[in-house]
Coordinates of C-alpha atoms in Angstrom, one line a residue:
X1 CA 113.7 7.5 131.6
X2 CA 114.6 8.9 128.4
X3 CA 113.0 11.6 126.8
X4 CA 110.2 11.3 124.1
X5 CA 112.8 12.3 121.0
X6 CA 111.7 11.7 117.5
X7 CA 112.7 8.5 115.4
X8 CA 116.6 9.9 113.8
X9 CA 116.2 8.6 110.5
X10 CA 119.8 7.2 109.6
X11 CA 118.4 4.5 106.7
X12 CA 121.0 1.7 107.9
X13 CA 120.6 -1.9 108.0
X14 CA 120.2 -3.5 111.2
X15 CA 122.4 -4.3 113.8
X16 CA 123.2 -0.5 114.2
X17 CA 125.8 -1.5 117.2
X18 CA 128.0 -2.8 114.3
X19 CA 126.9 0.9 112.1
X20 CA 129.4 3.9 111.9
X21 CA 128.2 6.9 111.4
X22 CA 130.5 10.2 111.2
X23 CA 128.5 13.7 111.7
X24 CA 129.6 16.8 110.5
X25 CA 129.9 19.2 113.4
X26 CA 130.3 22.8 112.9
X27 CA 129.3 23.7 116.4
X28 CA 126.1 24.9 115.8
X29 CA 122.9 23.5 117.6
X30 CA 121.8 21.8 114.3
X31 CA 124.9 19.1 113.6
X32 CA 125.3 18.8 117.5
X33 CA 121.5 17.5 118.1
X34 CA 122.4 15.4 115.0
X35 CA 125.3 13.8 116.3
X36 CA 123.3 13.4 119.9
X37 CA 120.5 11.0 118.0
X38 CA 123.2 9.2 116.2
X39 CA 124.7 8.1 119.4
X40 CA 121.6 7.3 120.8
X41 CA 120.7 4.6 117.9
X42 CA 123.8 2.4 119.2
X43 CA 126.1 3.1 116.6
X44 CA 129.5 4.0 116.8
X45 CA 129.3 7.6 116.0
X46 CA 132.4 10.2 115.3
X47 CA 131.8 13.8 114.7
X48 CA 134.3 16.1 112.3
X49 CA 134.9 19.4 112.3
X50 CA 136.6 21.3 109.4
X51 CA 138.6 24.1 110.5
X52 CA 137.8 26.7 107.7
X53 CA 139.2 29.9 109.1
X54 CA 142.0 30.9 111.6
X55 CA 141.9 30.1 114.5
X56 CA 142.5 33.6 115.9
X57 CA 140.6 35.4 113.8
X58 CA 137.9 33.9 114.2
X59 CA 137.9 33.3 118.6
X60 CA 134.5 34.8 120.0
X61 CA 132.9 35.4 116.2
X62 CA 129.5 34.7 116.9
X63 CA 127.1 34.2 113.6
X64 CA 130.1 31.7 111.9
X65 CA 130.9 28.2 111.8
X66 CA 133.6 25.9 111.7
X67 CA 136.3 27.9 113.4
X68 CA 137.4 29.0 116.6
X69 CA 134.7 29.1 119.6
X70 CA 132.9 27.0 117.2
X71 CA 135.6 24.6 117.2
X72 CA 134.9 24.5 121.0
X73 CA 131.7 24.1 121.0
X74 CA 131.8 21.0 118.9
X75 CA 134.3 19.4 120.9
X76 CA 132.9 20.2 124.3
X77 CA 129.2 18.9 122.8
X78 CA 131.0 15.2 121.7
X79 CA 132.5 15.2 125.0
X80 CA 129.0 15.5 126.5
X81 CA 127.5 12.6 124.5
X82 CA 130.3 11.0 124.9
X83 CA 131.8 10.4 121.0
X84 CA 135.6 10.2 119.1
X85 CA 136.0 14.5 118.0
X86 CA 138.7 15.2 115.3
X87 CA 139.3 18.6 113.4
X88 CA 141.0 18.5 110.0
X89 CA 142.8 21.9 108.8
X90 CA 141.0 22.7 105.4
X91 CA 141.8 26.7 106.1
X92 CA 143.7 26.7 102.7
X93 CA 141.3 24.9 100.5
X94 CA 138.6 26.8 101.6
X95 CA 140.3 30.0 101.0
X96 CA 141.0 29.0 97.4
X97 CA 137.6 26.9 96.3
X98 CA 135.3 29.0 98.2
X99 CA 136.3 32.5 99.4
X100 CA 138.8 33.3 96.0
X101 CA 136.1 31.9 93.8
X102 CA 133.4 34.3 95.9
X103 CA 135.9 37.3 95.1
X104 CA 136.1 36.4 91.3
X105 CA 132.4 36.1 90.6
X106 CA 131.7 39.6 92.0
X107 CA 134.7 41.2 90.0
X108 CA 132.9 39.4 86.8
X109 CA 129.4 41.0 87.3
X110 CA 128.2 38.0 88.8
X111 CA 126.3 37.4 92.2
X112 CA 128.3 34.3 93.6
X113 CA 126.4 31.8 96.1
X114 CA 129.8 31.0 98.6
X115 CA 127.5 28.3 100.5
X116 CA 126.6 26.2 97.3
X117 CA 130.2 26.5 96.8
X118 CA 131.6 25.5 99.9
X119 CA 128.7 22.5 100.1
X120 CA 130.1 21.3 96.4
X121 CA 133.6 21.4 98.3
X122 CA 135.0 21.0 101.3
X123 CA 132.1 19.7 102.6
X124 CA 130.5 17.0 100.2
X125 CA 133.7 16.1 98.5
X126 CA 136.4 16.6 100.9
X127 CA 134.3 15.4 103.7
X128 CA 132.7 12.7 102.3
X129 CA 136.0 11.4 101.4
X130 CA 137.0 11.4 105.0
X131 CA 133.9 10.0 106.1
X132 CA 134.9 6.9 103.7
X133 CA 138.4 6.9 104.8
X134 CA 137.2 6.2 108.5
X135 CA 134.9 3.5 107.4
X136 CA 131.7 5.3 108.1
X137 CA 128.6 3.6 106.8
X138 CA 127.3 7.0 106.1
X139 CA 128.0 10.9 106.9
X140 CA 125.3 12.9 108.4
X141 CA 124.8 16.1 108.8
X142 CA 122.3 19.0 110.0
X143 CA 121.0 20.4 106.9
X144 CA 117.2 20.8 106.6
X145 CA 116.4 18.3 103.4
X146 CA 114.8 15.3 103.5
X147 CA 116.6 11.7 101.8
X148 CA 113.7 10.0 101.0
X149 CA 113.9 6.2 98.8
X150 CA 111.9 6.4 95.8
X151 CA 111.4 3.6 93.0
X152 CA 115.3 4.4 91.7
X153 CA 116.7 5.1 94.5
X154 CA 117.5 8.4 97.0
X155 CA 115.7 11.2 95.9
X156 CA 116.6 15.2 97.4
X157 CA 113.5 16.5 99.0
X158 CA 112.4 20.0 100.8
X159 CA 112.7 20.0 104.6
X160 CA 108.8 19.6 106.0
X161 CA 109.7 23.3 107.7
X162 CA 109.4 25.7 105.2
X163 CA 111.1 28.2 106.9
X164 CA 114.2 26.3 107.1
X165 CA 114.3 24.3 104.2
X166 CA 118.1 24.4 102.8
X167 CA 117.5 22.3 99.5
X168 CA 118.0 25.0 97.1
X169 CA 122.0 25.5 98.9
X170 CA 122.1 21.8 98.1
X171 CA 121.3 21.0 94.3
X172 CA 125.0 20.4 93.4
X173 CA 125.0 17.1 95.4
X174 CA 125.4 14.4 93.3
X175 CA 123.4 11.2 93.5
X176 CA 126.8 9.2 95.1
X177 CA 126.8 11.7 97.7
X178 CA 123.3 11.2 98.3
X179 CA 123.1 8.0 98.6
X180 CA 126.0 8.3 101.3
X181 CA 124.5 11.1 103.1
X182 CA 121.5 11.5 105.9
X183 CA 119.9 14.7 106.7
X184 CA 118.1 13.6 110.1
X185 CA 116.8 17.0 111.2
X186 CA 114.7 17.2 107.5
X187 CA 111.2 16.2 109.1
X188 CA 112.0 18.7 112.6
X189 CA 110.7 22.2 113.0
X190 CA 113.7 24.1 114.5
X191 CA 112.3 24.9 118.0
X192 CA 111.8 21.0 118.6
X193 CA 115.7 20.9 117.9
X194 CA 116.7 23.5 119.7
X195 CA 113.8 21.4 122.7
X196 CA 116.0 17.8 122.3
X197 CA 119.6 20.2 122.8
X198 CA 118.0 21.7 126.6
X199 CA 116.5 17.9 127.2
X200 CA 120.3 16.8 126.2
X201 CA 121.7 19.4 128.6
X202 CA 123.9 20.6 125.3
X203 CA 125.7 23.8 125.8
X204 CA 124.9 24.8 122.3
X205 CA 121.1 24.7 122.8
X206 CA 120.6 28.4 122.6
X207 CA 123.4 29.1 120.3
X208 CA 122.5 32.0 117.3
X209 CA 122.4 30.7 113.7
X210 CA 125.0 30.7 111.6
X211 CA 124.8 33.6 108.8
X212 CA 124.6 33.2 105.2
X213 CA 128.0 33.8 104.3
X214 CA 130.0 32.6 107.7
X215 CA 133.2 34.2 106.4
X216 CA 132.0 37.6 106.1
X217 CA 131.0 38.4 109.9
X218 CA 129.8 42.3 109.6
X219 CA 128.3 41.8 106.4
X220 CA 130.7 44.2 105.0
X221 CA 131.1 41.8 101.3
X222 CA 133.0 44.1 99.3
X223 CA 135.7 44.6 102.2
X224 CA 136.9 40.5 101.5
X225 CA 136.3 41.0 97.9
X226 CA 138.8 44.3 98.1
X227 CA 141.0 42.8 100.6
X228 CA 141.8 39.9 97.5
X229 CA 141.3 42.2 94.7
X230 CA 142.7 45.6 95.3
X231 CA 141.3 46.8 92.0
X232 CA 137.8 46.1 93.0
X233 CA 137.0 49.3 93.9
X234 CA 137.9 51.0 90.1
X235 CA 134.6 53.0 89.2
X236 CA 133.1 53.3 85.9
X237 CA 129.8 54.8 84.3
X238 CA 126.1 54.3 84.8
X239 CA 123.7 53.7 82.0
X240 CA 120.0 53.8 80.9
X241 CA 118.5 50.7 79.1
X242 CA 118.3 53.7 76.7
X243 CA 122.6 55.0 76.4
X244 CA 121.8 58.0 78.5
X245 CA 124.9 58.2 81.3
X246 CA 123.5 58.9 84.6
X247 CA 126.3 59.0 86.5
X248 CA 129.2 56.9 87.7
X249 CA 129.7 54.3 90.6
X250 CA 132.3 53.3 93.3
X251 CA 133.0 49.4 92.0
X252 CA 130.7 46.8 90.7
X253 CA 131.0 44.9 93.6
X254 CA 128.4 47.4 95.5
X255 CA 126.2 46.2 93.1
X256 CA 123.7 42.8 92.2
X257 CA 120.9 42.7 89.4
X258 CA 117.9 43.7 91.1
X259 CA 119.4 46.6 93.1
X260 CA 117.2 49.8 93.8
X261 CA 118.9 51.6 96.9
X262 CA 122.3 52.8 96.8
X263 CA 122.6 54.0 93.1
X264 CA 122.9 57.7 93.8
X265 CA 121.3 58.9 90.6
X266 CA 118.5 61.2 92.2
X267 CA 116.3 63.5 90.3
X268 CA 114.8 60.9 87.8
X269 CA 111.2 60.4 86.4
X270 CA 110.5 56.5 87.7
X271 CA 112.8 54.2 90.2
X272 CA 115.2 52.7 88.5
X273 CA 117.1 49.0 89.0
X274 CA 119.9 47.6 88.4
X275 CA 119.5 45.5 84.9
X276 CA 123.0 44.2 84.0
X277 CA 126.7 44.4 85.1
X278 CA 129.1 45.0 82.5
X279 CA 132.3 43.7 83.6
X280 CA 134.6 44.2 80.5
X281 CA 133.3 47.6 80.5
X282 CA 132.7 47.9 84.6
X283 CA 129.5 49.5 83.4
X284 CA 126.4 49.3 85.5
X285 CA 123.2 49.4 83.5
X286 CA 120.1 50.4 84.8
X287 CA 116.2 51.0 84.1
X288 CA 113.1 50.7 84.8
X289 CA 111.5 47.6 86.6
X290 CA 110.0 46.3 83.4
X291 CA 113.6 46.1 81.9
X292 CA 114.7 43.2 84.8
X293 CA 111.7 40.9 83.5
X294 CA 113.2 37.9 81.6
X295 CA 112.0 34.8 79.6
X296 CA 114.7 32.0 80.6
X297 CA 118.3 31.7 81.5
X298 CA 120.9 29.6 80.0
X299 CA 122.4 27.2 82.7
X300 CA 126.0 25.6 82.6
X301 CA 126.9 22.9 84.8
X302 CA 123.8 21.4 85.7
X303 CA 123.5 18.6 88.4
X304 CA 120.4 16.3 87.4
X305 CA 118.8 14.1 90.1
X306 CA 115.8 13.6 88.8
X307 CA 116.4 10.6 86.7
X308 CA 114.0 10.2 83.9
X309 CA 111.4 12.6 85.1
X310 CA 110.0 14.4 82.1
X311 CA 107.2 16.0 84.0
X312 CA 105.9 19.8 84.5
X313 CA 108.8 21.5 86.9
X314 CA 109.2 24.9 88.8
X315 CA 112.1 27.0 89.0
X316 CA 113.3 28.7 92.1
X317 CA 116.3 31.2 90.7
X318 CA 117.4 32.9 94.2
X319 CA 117.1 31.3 97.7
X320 CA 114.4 33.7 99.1
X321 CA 112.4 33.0 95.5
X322 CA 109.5 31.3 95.4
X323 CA 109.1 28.1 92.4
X324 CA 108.2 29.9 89.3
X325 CA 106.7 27.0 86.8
X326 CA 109.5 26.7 83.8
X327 CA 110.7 24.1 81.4
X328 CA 114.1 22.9 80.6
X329 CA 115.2 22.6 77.3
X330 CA 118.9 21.3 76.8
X331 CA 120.6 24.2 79.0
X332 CA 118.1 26.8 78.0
X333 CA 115.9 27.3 81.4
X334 CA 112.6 28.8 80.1
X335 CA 110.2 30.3 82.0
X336 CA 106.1 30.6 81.9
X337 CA 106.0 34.5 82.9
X338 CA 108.4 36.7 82.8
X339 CA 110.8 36.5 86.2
X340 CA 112.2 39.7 87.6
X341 CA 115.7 39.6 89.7
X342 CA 117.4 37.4 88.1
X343 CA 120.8 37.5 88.3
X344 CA 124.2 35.7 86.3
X345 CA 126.0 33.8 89.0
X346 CA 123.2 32.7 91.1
X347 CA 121.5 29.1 90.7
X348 CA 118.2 27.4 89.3
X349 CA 117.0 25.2 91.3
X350 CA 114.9 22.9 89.6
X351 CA 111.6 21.4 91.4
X352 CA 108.7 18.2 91.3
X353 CA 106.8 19.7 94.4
X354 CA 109.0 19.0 97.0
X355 CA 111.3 16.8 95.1
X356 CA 114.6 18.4 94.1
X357 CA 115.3 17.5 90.2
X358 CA 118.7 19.4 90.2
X359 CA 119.8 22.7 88.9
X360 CA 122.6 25.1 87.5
X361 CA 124.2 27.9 87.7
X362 CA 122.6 31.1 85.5
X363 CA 125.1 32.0 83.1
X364 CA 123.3 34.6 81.2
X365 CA 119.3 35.6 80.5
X366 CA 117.4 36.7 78.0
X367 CA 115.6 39.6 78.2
X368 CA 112.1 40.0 78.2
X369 CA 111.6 43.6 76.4
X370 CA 113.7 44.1 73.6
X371 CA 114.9 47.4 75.1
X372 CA 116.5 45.8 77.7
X373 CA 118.5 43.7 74.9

């Protein structure tokens, strides 16, 4: 008798014996319990694994994905469910879409998102493409979102889980992709995945999460940004909102908009932030917590999905953020009340309740207190 699973929600037409479906397997517990209900809906299913990193480097890394024992892992969990396995080498395109643009965005002043990048990339383009090429009817994988059909078609939508919703990693995709894509797992708390792995006797049941950034395994950041830009360490002064030098720093890659810790200018009146990186001048400016407030953000390329909404919206401007309500006005992303942390680089992420409208990467914002100008 088999066990009580969940519906998989794969949205294709009936027979599904005569369905492909190709699943993205990184190795993790998530895309393996995906591929597992895909097989079980009678459809020919075929999981792919990108190989992003060496292979060597990356043997017994535990917190990554996509390389070495993960590579394993994924193959030894198709071979238990009893699907086709390939792994395609996209080492070198990763390195120069993802990791080189992740190293340039920190030597800019910027704090880069790698995952929105890499999601953009090798995954939803490259991926997608190979998904095509084997004449899959769609690609699945084990992101927390929800697809769900609305009047004009697929719409982006939060995971039901809160605590793993992954929608605001996932505003670049474009409405082709989503109407090629599935996201399965968007309706499942994360202990009732990990339950259907054990039920499936899948080695990977008890497997660790993936961290944020899977190419930096000790967390160390600057050490990959140093390692591809020996010059990343050059120091430079620290400022007051006001002019007054405080002091000098080590690099502006130790440092994001927002920052308190770590700033090693003791001795003064209130705590003090970090307001703005000055790249040209590799000047970090700092001041009080009233300096970070801002009114809006300009956005550049900005991924619409929500059609001809014209609605109120909310903005969610880092991925531990909560929806601020704002307005959008050509690329001008305005907001009610003044937002604090917001940081060049990062993404808006642009909300209808739990309906993703789209989003774009902050470019520049616009201060709240004219001192902070």
């Amino acid at each position: 008798m088999q066990p009580p699973f969940p519906p998989a929600r794969f949205d294709l037409e009936e027979p599904l014996g005569q369905r492909r479906i190709v699943v993205a397997m990184s190795g993790g517990v998530d895309s393996s319990v995906v591929a597992a209900l895909a097989a079980r809906t009678g459809a020919e299913v075929i999981g792919v694994t990108l190989q992003l990193y060496d292979h060597g480097a990356a043997v017994g890394r535990t917190g990554s994905c996509c390389a070495g024992q993960d590579i394993r892992d994924a193959r030894a969990v198709a071979d238990r469910i009893g699907i086709a396995h390939y792994v395609f080498d996209y080492e070198s395109a990763f390195r120069d879409s993802v990791i080189a643009d992740f190293a340039d965005e920190y030597m800019a002043g910027r704090t880069p998102i790698p995952c929105v990048k890499c999601n953009m990339g090798v995954k939803f383009t490259d991926l997608f493409q190979i998904a095509r090429d084997l004449g899959a009817d769609c690609l699945a994988t084990g992101h927390y979102v929800q697809r769900v059909m609305g009047p004009q078609g697929a719409q982006l939508h939060r995971a039901a889980d809160p605590a793993r919703d992954q929608s605001y990693f996932l505003f670049a995709t474009t409405q082709a992709q989503l109407d090629y894509l599935r996201f399965p797992l968007g309706g499942m708390p994360k202990p009732q995945v990990r339950e259907i792995a054990a039920e499936l006797g899948l080695s990977v049941a008890l497997k660790p999460d993936s961290q944020d950034i899977c190419f930096v395994p000790d967390g160390d950041y600057a050490k990959v940004v140093r390692k591809l830009r020996p010059d990343a360490d050059e120091g430079g002064e620290i400022v007051h909102v006001d002019g007054r030098l405080l002091g000098r720093h080590k690099g502006l890659i130790h440092y994001t908009v927002g920052q308190r810790k770590g700033l090693e200018i003791g001795g003064q009146a209130e705590p003090l932030y970090v307001v703005r990186l000055d790249a040209e001048a590799r000047r970090v400016v700092v001041g009080p917590k009233a300096a970070l407030a801002v009114s809006g953000a300009r956005l550049t390329d900005i991924n619409w999905l929500g059609g001809d909404f014209t609605g109120p919206l909310t903005a969610k401007v880092r991925s531990m953020a909560k929806p601020v309500p704002a307005r959008l006005e050509g690329d001008r992303l305005i907001f009610d009340a003044a937002e604090y942390g917001v940081a060049p680089g990062q993404a808006a992420v642009l909300y209808a309740g739990d309906r993703v409208l789209g989003g774009g990467w902050i470019a520049s914002t616009e201060p709240a207190l004219a001192e902070a100008a």
